[in-house]
Amino acid sequence: METTEPEANVTRIMLAVNESSIKGYPHASISSRGAFEWTIQKIVRSNTSGFKLLFLHVQAPHEDGFEDMDSIYAFPEDFKTMKHSDQTRGLHLLEYFVTRCHEIGVACEAWIKEGDPKEVICREAKRMQPDLLVVGNRGLGPFQRVIAGTVSEFCVKHAECPVVSIKRRPGETPQDPVDD
Amino acid sequence: METTEPEANVTRIMLAVNESSIKGYPHASISSRGAFEWTIQKIVRSNTSGFKLLFLHVQAPHEDGFEDMDSIYAFPEDFKTMKHSDQTRGLHLLEYFVTRCHEIGVACEAWIKEGDPKEVICREAKRMQPDLLVVGNRGLGPFQRVIAGTVSEFCVKHAECPVVSIKRRPGETPQDPVDD
């Protein structure tokens, strides 16, 4: 057995996680789960006391733009309900990762922020100064990237800490590769 | 104590290393050493049996272009001597990292290839399929990058495996930041 190391000395890995964009699938995105599994299997391995995982979920203000097209807002409460459902979904997402960490025995922390994901991830990386930032990546081709944009490319370029972008495995790509 | 894991199950981390460009300093570049130290301190940590490090040094055919300006080549042997001195320097470089690994107790492999570093690193990453490729980075500004080019940016974009680029610490920047 390894001895428990003081927290000041653990490797702090920040993971930016988001929800699946697949309709009716209210869980972590394929690439978020891939980034998490890679971190556990390839980096943390059996050395659970040597690492701490920091999960950040950024809620984009208009993440549900398309779904909202069909919604009718008549009362201030309608917005509150929507905000509340966003928060519930965000918590559900983080609960998944925090539960997995507890099962594995690796320390973690998780929090939610609002804003433009790529900007907020870089800002939070600057604030938290992790040893490594892990972001998932749909592995889109250049043409699809222009349409879909990629948060991971932005973070690789702009985050002040080391960043690794984990591509989705080809076998895990959903029918529409822009989905995740 | 941890048990020794079978090699098939270790995390294989490839490190692209090069020599310092500082004249009269025939050792590993600052950014190569930084990338190595980061890998040991932040990723391998105490779990030395869980990892294997793969060191690749790429010798660019005209790496010594500037020095060669003053050289006179009169006989085929002159080229052989130069090639031989290149190889000796490359071996000296790899010896440093292999020795460090043996002291630390982490498995490793090291080899030399010739060619354009950025192309060869990506080709070797494709061949070896490491779990992670670590490359050092001088942390140059955009203007200096245009002049100096950066191998790390190319690898982040083109290597098929996960890549992390480790910036040199500001305190370690030599007088001319394009040097390394």
CSV table of C-alpha atoms in Angstrom, one decimal:
chain,number,residue,atom,x,y,z
A,1,MET,CA,0.0,0.0,0.0
A,2,GLU,CA,1.1,3.5,-0.7
A,3,THR,CA,1.1,6.1,2.0
A,4,THR,CA,-1.3,9.0,1.7
A,5,GLU,CA,0.5,12.0,0.4
A,6,PRO,CA,-0.2,15.5,1.6
A,7,GLU,CA,-2.6,17.4,-0.7
A,8,ALA,CA,-0.1,20.1,-1.5
A,9,ASN,CA,1.9,17.4,-3.3
A,10,VAL,CA,-0.7,15.7,-5.4
A,11,THR,CA,-1.0,16.1,-9.1
A,12,ARG,CA,-4.1,18.2,-9.8
A,13,ILE,CA,-5.8,17.3,-13.1
A,14,MET,CA,-8.6,19.5,-14.3
A,15,LEU,CA,-11.2,17.9,-16.5
A,16,ALA,CA,-13.7,20.1,-18.5
A,17,VAL,CA,-16.9,18.0,-18.8
A,18,ASN,CA,-20.2,18.6,-20.5
A,19,GLU,CA,-23.4,16.9,-21.2
A,20,SER,CA,-24.2,14.8,-24.3
A,21,SER,CA,-25.8,16.8,-27.1
A,22,ILE,CA,-27.8,13.7,-28.1
A,23,LYS,CA,-31.5,14.3,-27.5
A,24,GLY,CA,-33.1,12.4,-24.8
A,25,TYR,CA,-29.7,11.3,-23.4
A,26,PRO,CA,-29.2,13.4,-20.2
A,27,HIS,CA,-25.7,12.1,-19.4
A,28,ALA,CA,-22.1,13.0,-19.8
A,29,SER,CA,-21.0,13.5,-23.4
A,30,ILE,CA,-19.0,10.6,-25.1
A,31,SER,CA,-15.9,12.7,-25.3
A,32,SER,CA,-16.1,13.8,-21.6
A,33,ARG,CA,-16.4,10.2,-20.5
A,34,GLY,CA,-13.5,9.3,-22.8
A,35,ALA,CA,-11.3,12.0,-21.3
A,36,PHE,CA,-12.2,10.8,-17.8
A,37,GLU,CA,-11.5,7.1,-18.6
A,38,TRP,CA,-8.2,8.0,-20.3
A,39,THR,CA,-7.1,10.0,-17.2
A,40,ILE,CA,-8.0,7.2,-14.8
A,41,GLN,CA,-6.6,4.3,-16.9
A,42,LYS,CA,-3.4,5.9,-18.4
A,43,ILE,CA,-2.4,8.6,-15.8
A,44,VAL,CA,-3.8,7.9,-12.3
A,45,ARG,CA,-3.6,4.1,-12.7
A,46,SER,CA,-3.2,2.4,-9.3
A,47,ASN,CA,-1.7,5.6,-7.7
A,48,THR,CA,-5.0,7.0,-6.5
A,49,SER,CA,-3.5,8.9,-3.6
A,50,GLY,CA,-1.2,10.8,-5.9
A,51,PHE,CA,-3.9,12.6,-7.8
A,52,LYS,CA,-6.8,15.0,-7.4
A,53,LEU,CA,-9.3,15.5,-10.2
A,54,LEU,CA,-11.0,18.9,-10.6
A,55,PHE,CA,-14.2,18.7,-12.7
A,56,LEU,CA,-15.5,21.9,-14.3
A,57,HIS,CA,-18.8,22.0,-16.1
A,58,VAL,CA,-19.5,25.2,-18.0
A,59,GLN,CA,-23.1,26.0,-18.8
A,60,ALA,CA,-23.5,28.0,-21.9
A,61,PRO,CA,-26.3,30.5,-21.5
A,62,HIS,CA,-28.0,29.4,-24.7
A,63,GLU,CA,-27.0,25.8,-24.7
A,64,ASP,CA,-30.6,24.8,-25.3
A,65,GLY,CA,-31.2,27.3,-28.1
A,66,PHE,CA,-32.7,24.8,-30.4
A,67,GLU,CA,-35.0,23.2,-27.9
A,68,ASP,CA,-36.1,26.6,-26.7
A,69,MET,CA,-37.4,27.4,-30.2
A,70,ASP,CA,-40.5,25.4,-29.4
A,71,SER,CA,-40.9,26.7,-25.9
A,72,ILE,CA,-43.3,29.6,-25.0
A,73,TYR,CA,-42.2,31.9,-22.2
A,74,ALA,CA,-45.1,33.8,-20.7
A,75,PHE,CA,-44.1,34.3,-17.1
A,76,PRO,CA,-40.9,35.1,-15.3
A,77,GLU,CA,-41.3,31.7,-13.6
A,78,ASP,CA,-40.9,30.0,-17.0
A,79,PHE,CA,-37.3,31.2,-17.1
A,80,LYS,CA,-36.7,30.2,-13.5
A,81,THR,CA,-38.0,26.7,-14.3
A,82,MET,CA,-35.6,26.5,-17.2
A,83,LYS,CA,-32.6,27.8,-15.2
A,84,HIS,CA,-33.5,25.3,-12.5
A,85,SER,CA,-33.6,22.4,-15.0
A,86,ASP,CA,-30.2,23.5,-16.4
A,87,GLN,CA,-28.8,23.4,-12.9
A,88,THR,CA,-30.3,20.1,-12.1
A,89,ARG,CA,-28.8,18.6,-15.3
A,90,GLY,CA,-25.4,20.1,-14.5
A,91,LEU,CA,-25.5,18.6,-11.0
A,92,HIS,CA,-26.5,15.3,-12.4
A,93,LEU,CA,-23.5,15.4,-14.7
A,94,LEU,CA,-21.0,16.2,-11.9
A,95,GLU,CA,-22.6,13.6,-9.7
A,96,TYR,CA,-21.7,11.0,-12.2
A,97,PHE,CA,-18.0,11.9,-12.2
A,98,VAL,CA,-17.8,12.5,-8.4
A,99,THR,CA,-19.4,9.1,-7.8
A,100,ARG,CA,-17.0,7.4,-10.1
A,101,CYS,CA,-14.0,9.0,-8.3
A,102,HIS,CA,-15.3,7.9,-5.0
A,103,GLU,CA,-15.7,4.3,-6.2
A,104,ILE,CA,-12.1,4.4,-7.6
A,105,GLY,CA,-10.8,6.1,-4.5
A,106,VAL,CA,-9.3,9.2,-6.1
A,107,ALA,CA,-9.9,12.7,-4.5
A,108,CYS,CA,-11.9,15.1,-6.5
A,109,GLU,CA,-13.7,18.5,-6.6
A,110,ALA,CA,-16.4,19.6,-9.0
A,111,TRP,CA,-18.1,22.9,-9.8
A,112,ILE,CA,-20.3,24.6,-12.3
A,113,LYS,CA,-19.7,28.0,-14.0
A,114,GLU,CA,-21.8,29.9,-16.5
A,115,GLY,CA,-20.5,31.4,-19.7
A,116,ASP,CA,-18.8,30.6,-22.9
A,117,PRO,CA,-17.2,27.2,-22.3
A,118,LYS,CA,-13.8,27.8,-24.0
A,119,GLU,CA,-13.3,31.2,-22.3
A,120,VAL,CA,-14.5,30.0,-18.9
A,121,ILE,CA,-12.3,26.8,-19.0
A,122,CYS,CA,-9.2,28.9,-19.7
A,123,ARG,CA,-10.1,31.4,-17.0
A,124,GLU,CA,-10.7,28.7,-14.4
A,125,ALA,CA,-7.5,26.9,-15.4
A,126,LYS,CA,-5.7,30.2,-14.7
A,127,ARG,CA,-7.4,30.5,-11.4
A,128,MET,CA,-6.9,26.9,-10.3
A,129,GLN,CA,-3.5,26.3,-11.8
A,130,PRO,CA,-3.9,22.6,-12.4
A,131,ASP,CA,-0.8,20.5,-13.4
A,132,LEU,CA,-2.7,19.3,-16.4
A,133,LEU,CA,-6.0,20.2,-18.1
A,134,VAL,CA,-7.8,17.3,-19.9
A,135,VAL,CA,-10.4,18.1,-22.5
A,136,GLY,CA,-12.4,15.8,-24.7
A,137,ASN,CA,-12.6,16.2,-28.4
A,138,ARG,CA,-15.0,14.9,-31.0
A,139,GLY,CA,-12.2,14.3,-33.4
A,140,LEU,CA,-14.0,16.1,-36.2
A,141,GLY,CA,-12.5,16.7,-39.6
A,142,PRO,CA,-11.5,20.3,-40.7
A,143,PHE,CA,-14.8,20.9,-42.5
A,144,GLN,CA,-17.0,19.8,-39.6
A,145,ARG,CA,-14.8,21.8,-37.2
A,146,VAL,CA,-15.5,25.0,-39.0
A,147,ILE,CA,-19.2,24.4,-38.4
A,148,ALA,CA,-19.1,23.0,-35.0
A,149,GLY,CA,-16.1,24.9,-33.5
A,150,THR,CA,-13.9,23.1,-31.0
A,151,VAL,CA,-13.5,24.1,-27.4
A,152,SER,CA,-10.4,21.8,-27.2
A,153,GLU,CA,-8.4,23.6,-29.9
A,154,PHE,CA,-9.1,26.9,-28.1
A,155,CYS,CA,-7.9,25.5,-24.8
A,156,VAL,CA,-4.8,24.0,-26.2
A,157,LYS,CA,-3.9,27.4,-27.7
A,158,HIS,CA,-4.9,29.6,-24.8
A,159,ALA,CA,-4.8,27.9,-21.5
A,160,GLU,CA,-1.8,28.7,-19.4
A,161,CYS,CA,-1.3,25.2,-18.1
A,162,PRO,CA,-0.3,22.0,-20.0
A,163,VAL,CA,-3.4,20.7,-21.9
A,164,VAL,CA,-4.1,17.4,-23.4
A,165,SER,CA,-7.0,16.8,-25.8
A,166,ILE,CA,-8.4,13.3,-25.9
A,167,LYS,CA,-10.1,12.3,-29.2
A,168,ARG,CA,-13.2,10.2,-29.1
A,169,ARG,CA,-12.5,6.7,-30.3
A,170,PRO,CA,-13.8,6.1,-33.9
A,171,GLY,CA,-16.1,3.3,-32.7
A,172,GLU,CA,-17.8,5.7,-30.3
A,173,THR,CA,-18.8,8.3,-32.8
A,174,PRO,CA,-22.6,8.7,-33.0
A,175,GLN,CA,-24.5,8.8,-36.2
A,176,ASP,CA,-24.1,12.5,-36.6
A,177,PRO,CA,-20.4,13.1,-35.7
A,178,VAL,CA,-21.1,16.6,-34.6
A,179,ASP,CA,-23.2,15.1,-31.8
A,180,ASP,CA,-21.4,14.0,-28.7
B,1,MET,CA,5.1,-1.6,-2.3
B,2,GLU,CA,3.4,-1.9,-5.6
B,3,THR,CA,3.6,-5.1,-7.6
B,4,THR,CA,5.3,-5.1,-10.9
B,5,GLU,CA,2.8,-4.8,-13.7
B,6,PRO,CA,3.2,-6.7,-17.0
B,7,GLU,CA,4.5,-4.4,-19.7
B,8,ALA,CA,1.5,-4.8,-22.0
B,9,ASN,CA,-0.4,-2.8,-19.3
B,10,VAL,CA,2.0,0.0,-18.6
B,11,THR,CA,1.3,3.6,-19.8
B,12,ARG,CA,3.8,4.3,-22.6
B,13,ILE,CA,4.8,8.0,-22.7
B,14,MET,CA,6.9,9.1,-25.7
B,15,LEU,CA,9.2,12.1,-25.2
B,16,ALA,CA,10.7,14.0,-28.1
B,17,VAL,CA,14.1,15.3,-26.9
B,18,ASN,CA,16.7,17.5,-28.5
B,19,GLU,CA,20.0,19.1,-27.7
B,20,SER,CA,20.4,22.6,-26.5
B,21,SER,CA,20.9,25.2,-29.2
B,22,ILE,CA,23.2,27.2,-26.9
B,23,LYS,CA,26.7,27.2,-28.2
B,24,GLY,CA,29.2,25.2,-26.2
B,25,TYR,CA,26.5,23.5,-24.2
B,26,PRO,CA,26.4,20.0,-25.5
B,27,HIS,CA,23.5,18.8,-23.4
B,28,ALA,CA,19.7,18.4,-23.5
B,29,SER,CA,17.7,21.5,-24.3
B,30,ILE,CA,16.0,23.4,-21.4
B,31,SER,CA,12.6,22.5,-22.8
B,32,SER,CA,13.5,18.8,-23.2
B,33,ARG,CA,14.6,18.6,-19.6
B,34,GLY,CA,11.5,20.5,-18.5
B,35,ALA,CA,9.2,18.1,-20.3
B,36,PHE,CA,11.1,15.1,-18.8
B,37,GLU,CA,10.9,16.5,-15.2
B,38,TRP,CA,7.2,17.3,-15.6
B,39,THR,CA,6.5,13.8,-16.8
B,40,ILE,CA,8.4,12.3,-13.8
B,41,GLN,CA,7.1,14.7,-11.1
B,42,LYS,CA,3.5,15.1,-12.2
B,43,ILE,CA,2.6,11.9,-14.1
B,44,VAL,CA,4.9,9.0,-13.1
B,45,ARG,CA,5.3,10.2,-9.5
B,46,SER,CA,5.9,7.2,-7.2
B,47,ASN,CA,4.3,4.7,-9.6
B,48,THR,CA,7.5,3.9,-11.5
B,49,SER,CA,6.3,0.4,-12.4
B,50,GLY,CA,3.2,1.7,-14.2
B,51,PHE,CA,5.0,3.6,-16.9
B,52,LYS,CA,7.5,3.2,-19.7
B,53,LEU,CA,9.2,6.3,-21.3
B,54,LEU,CA,10.1,6.2,-24.9
B,55,PHE,CA,12.8,8.8,-25.9
B,56,LEU,CA,13.0,9.9,-29.5
B,57,HIS,CA,15.7,12.2,-30.7
B,58,VAL,CA,15.4,13.4,-34.3
B,59,GLN,CA,18.6,14.7,-35.9
B,60,ALA,CA,17.8,17.3,-38.6
B,61,PRO,CA,20.2,16.9,-41.5
B,62,HIS,CA,21.2,20.5,-41.4
B,63,GLU,CA,20.9,21.1,-37.7
B,64,ASP,CA,24.4,22.6,-37.7
B,65,GLY,CA,23.9,24.8,-40.7
B,66,PHE,CA,25.3,27.9,-39.1
B,67,GLU,CA,28.3,26.3,-37.6
B,68,ASP,CA,29.0,24.5,-40.9
B,69,MET,CA,29.3,27.8,-42.7
B,70,ASP,CA,32.8,28.2,-41.3
B,71,SER,CA,33.8,24.6,-42.0
B,72,ILE,CA,35.7,23.5,-45.1
B,73,TYR,CA,35.0,20.2,-46.6
B,74,ALA,CA,37.7,18.8,-48.8
B,75,PHE,CA,37.5,15.1,-48.4
B,76,PRO,CA,34.7,12.6,-48.1
B,77,GLU,CA,36.1,11.9,-44.6
B,78,ASP,CA,35.2,15.4,-43.5
B,79,PHE,CA,31.5,14.5,-43.9
B,80,LYS,CA,32.0,11.2,-42.1
B,81,THR,CA,33.6,13.0,-39.2
B,82,MET,CA,30.8,15.4,-39.0
B,83,LYS,CA,28.2,12.7,-39.2
B,84,HIS,CA,30.0,10.8,-36.5
B,85,SER,CA,30.1,13.8,-34.2
B,86,ASP,CA,26.4,14.3,-34.8
B,87,GLN,CA,25.8,10.7,-33.7
B,88,THR,CA,28.0,11.0,-30.7
B,89,ARG,CA,26.1,14.0,-29.6
B,90,GLY,CA,22.8,12.3,-30.1
B,91,LEU,CA,23.9,9.3,-28.0
B,92,HIS,CA,25.2,11.6,-25.3
B,93,LEU,CA,21.8,13.2,-25.2
B,94,LEU,CA,19.9,9.9,-24.9
B,95,GLU,CA,22.4,8.6,-22.4
B,96,TYR,CA,21.4,11.5,-20.1
B,97,PHE,CA,17.7,10.5,-20.1
B,98,VAL,CA,18.3,6.8,-20.0
B,99,THR,CA,20.6,7.2,-17.0
B,100,ARG,CA,18.1,9.4,-15.2
B,101,CYS,CA,15.4,6.8,-15.8
B,102,HIS,CA,17.5,4.0,-14.4
B,103,GLU,CA,18.2,6.1,-11.3
B,104,ILE,CA,14.5,6.8,-10.8
B,105,GLY,CA,13.6,3.1,-11.6
B,106,VAL,CA,11.3,3.7,-14.5
B,107,ALA,CA,11.5,1.5,-17.7
B,108,CYS,CA,12.6,3.3,-20.9
B,109,GLU,CA,13.7,2.9,-24.5
B,110,ALA,CA,15.5,5.5,-26.6
B,111,TRP,CA,16.3,5.8,-30.3
B,112,ILE,CA,17.6,8.3,-32.9
B,113,LYS,CA,16.0,9.1,-36.3
B,114,GLU,CA,17.1,11.4,-39.0
B,115,GLY,CA,14.8,13.9,-40.8
B,116,ASP,CA,12.6,16.9,-40.2
B,117,PRO,CA,11.9,16.7,-36.4
B,118,LYS,CA,8.2,17.6,-36.6
B,119,GLU,CA,7.5,15.1,-39.4
B,120,VAL,CA,9.5,12.3,-37.8
B,121,ILE,CA,8.0,12.8,-34.4
B,122,CYS,CA,4.5,12.4,-35.8
B,123,ARG,CA,5.5,9.4,-37.9
B,124,GLU,CA,7.2,7.7,-35.0
B,125,ALA,CA,4.2,8.4,-32.7
B,126,LYS,CA,2.0,6.7,-35.3
B,127,ARG,CA,4.3,3.7,-35.4
B,128,MET,CA,4.8,3.4,-31.7
B,129,GLN,CA,1.3,4.4,-30.6
B,130,PRO,CA,2.2,5.8,-27.2
B,131,ASP,CA,-0.6,6.7,-24.7
B,132,LEU,CA,0.8,10.2,-24.6
B,133,LEU,CA,3.4,12.2,-26.4
B,134,VAL,CA,5.2,14.9,-24.4
B,135,VAL,CA,7.0,17.7,-26.2
B,136,GLY,CA,8.9,20.6,-24.8
B,137,ASN,CA,8.1,24.1,-25.9
B,138,ARG,CA,10.1,27.4,-25.6
B,139,GLY,CA,6.9,29.3,-24.8
B,140,LEU,CA,7.7,31.9,-27.5
B,141,GLY,CA,5.4,34.8,-28.4
B,142,PRO,CA,3.6,34.9,-31.7
B,143,PHE,CA,6.2,37.0,-33.4
B,144,GLN,CA,9.2,34.8,-32.3
B,145,ARG,CA,7.2,31.7,-33.3
B,146,VAL,CA,6.9,32.9,-36.9
B,147,ILE,CA,10.7,33.2,-37.1
B,148,ALA,CA,11.6,30.1,-35.0
B,149,GLY,CA,8.7,27.8,-35.9
B,150,THR,CA,7.5,25.4,-33.3
B,151,VAL,CA,7.7,21.6,-33.4
B,152,SER,CA,5.3,21.3,-30.5
B,153,GLU,CA,2.5,23.2,-32.3
B,154,PHE,CA,2.8,20.9,-35.3
B,155,CYS,CA,2.7,17.8,-33.1
B,156,VAL,CA,-0.3,19.0,-31.2
B,157,LYS,CA,-2.1,19.4,-34.5
B,158,HIS,CA,-0.9,16.4,-36.4
B,159,ALA,CA,0.1,13.5,-34.1
B,160,GLU,CA,-2.5,10.8,-33.8
B,161,CYS,CA,-2.0,10.2,-30.1
B,162,PRO,CA,-2.8,12.6,-27.2
B,163,VAL,CA,-0.1,15.2,-27.0
B,164,VAL,CA,0.9,17.6,-24.2
B,165,SER,CA,3.2,20.5,-24.8
B,166,ILE,CA,5.2,21.6,-21.8
B,167,LYS,CA,6.2,25.3,-21.8
B,168,ARG,CA,9.6,26.3,-20.4
B,169,ARG,CA,9.4,28.1,-17.1
B,170,PRO,CA,9.9,31.8,-17.5
B,171,GLY,CA,12.9,31.7,-15.1
B,172,GLU,CA,14.6,29.2,-17.3
B,173,THR,CA,14.5,31.3,-20.5
B,174,PRO,CA,18.0,32.0,-21.8
B,175,GLN,CA,19.2,35.5,-22.9
B,176,ASP,CA,17.9,34.9,-26.4
B,177,PRO,CA,14.5,33.3,-25.9
B,178,VAL,CA,14.8,31.6,-29.3
B,179,ASP,CA,17.7,29.6,-27.8
B,180,ASP,CA,16.8,26.5,-25.8
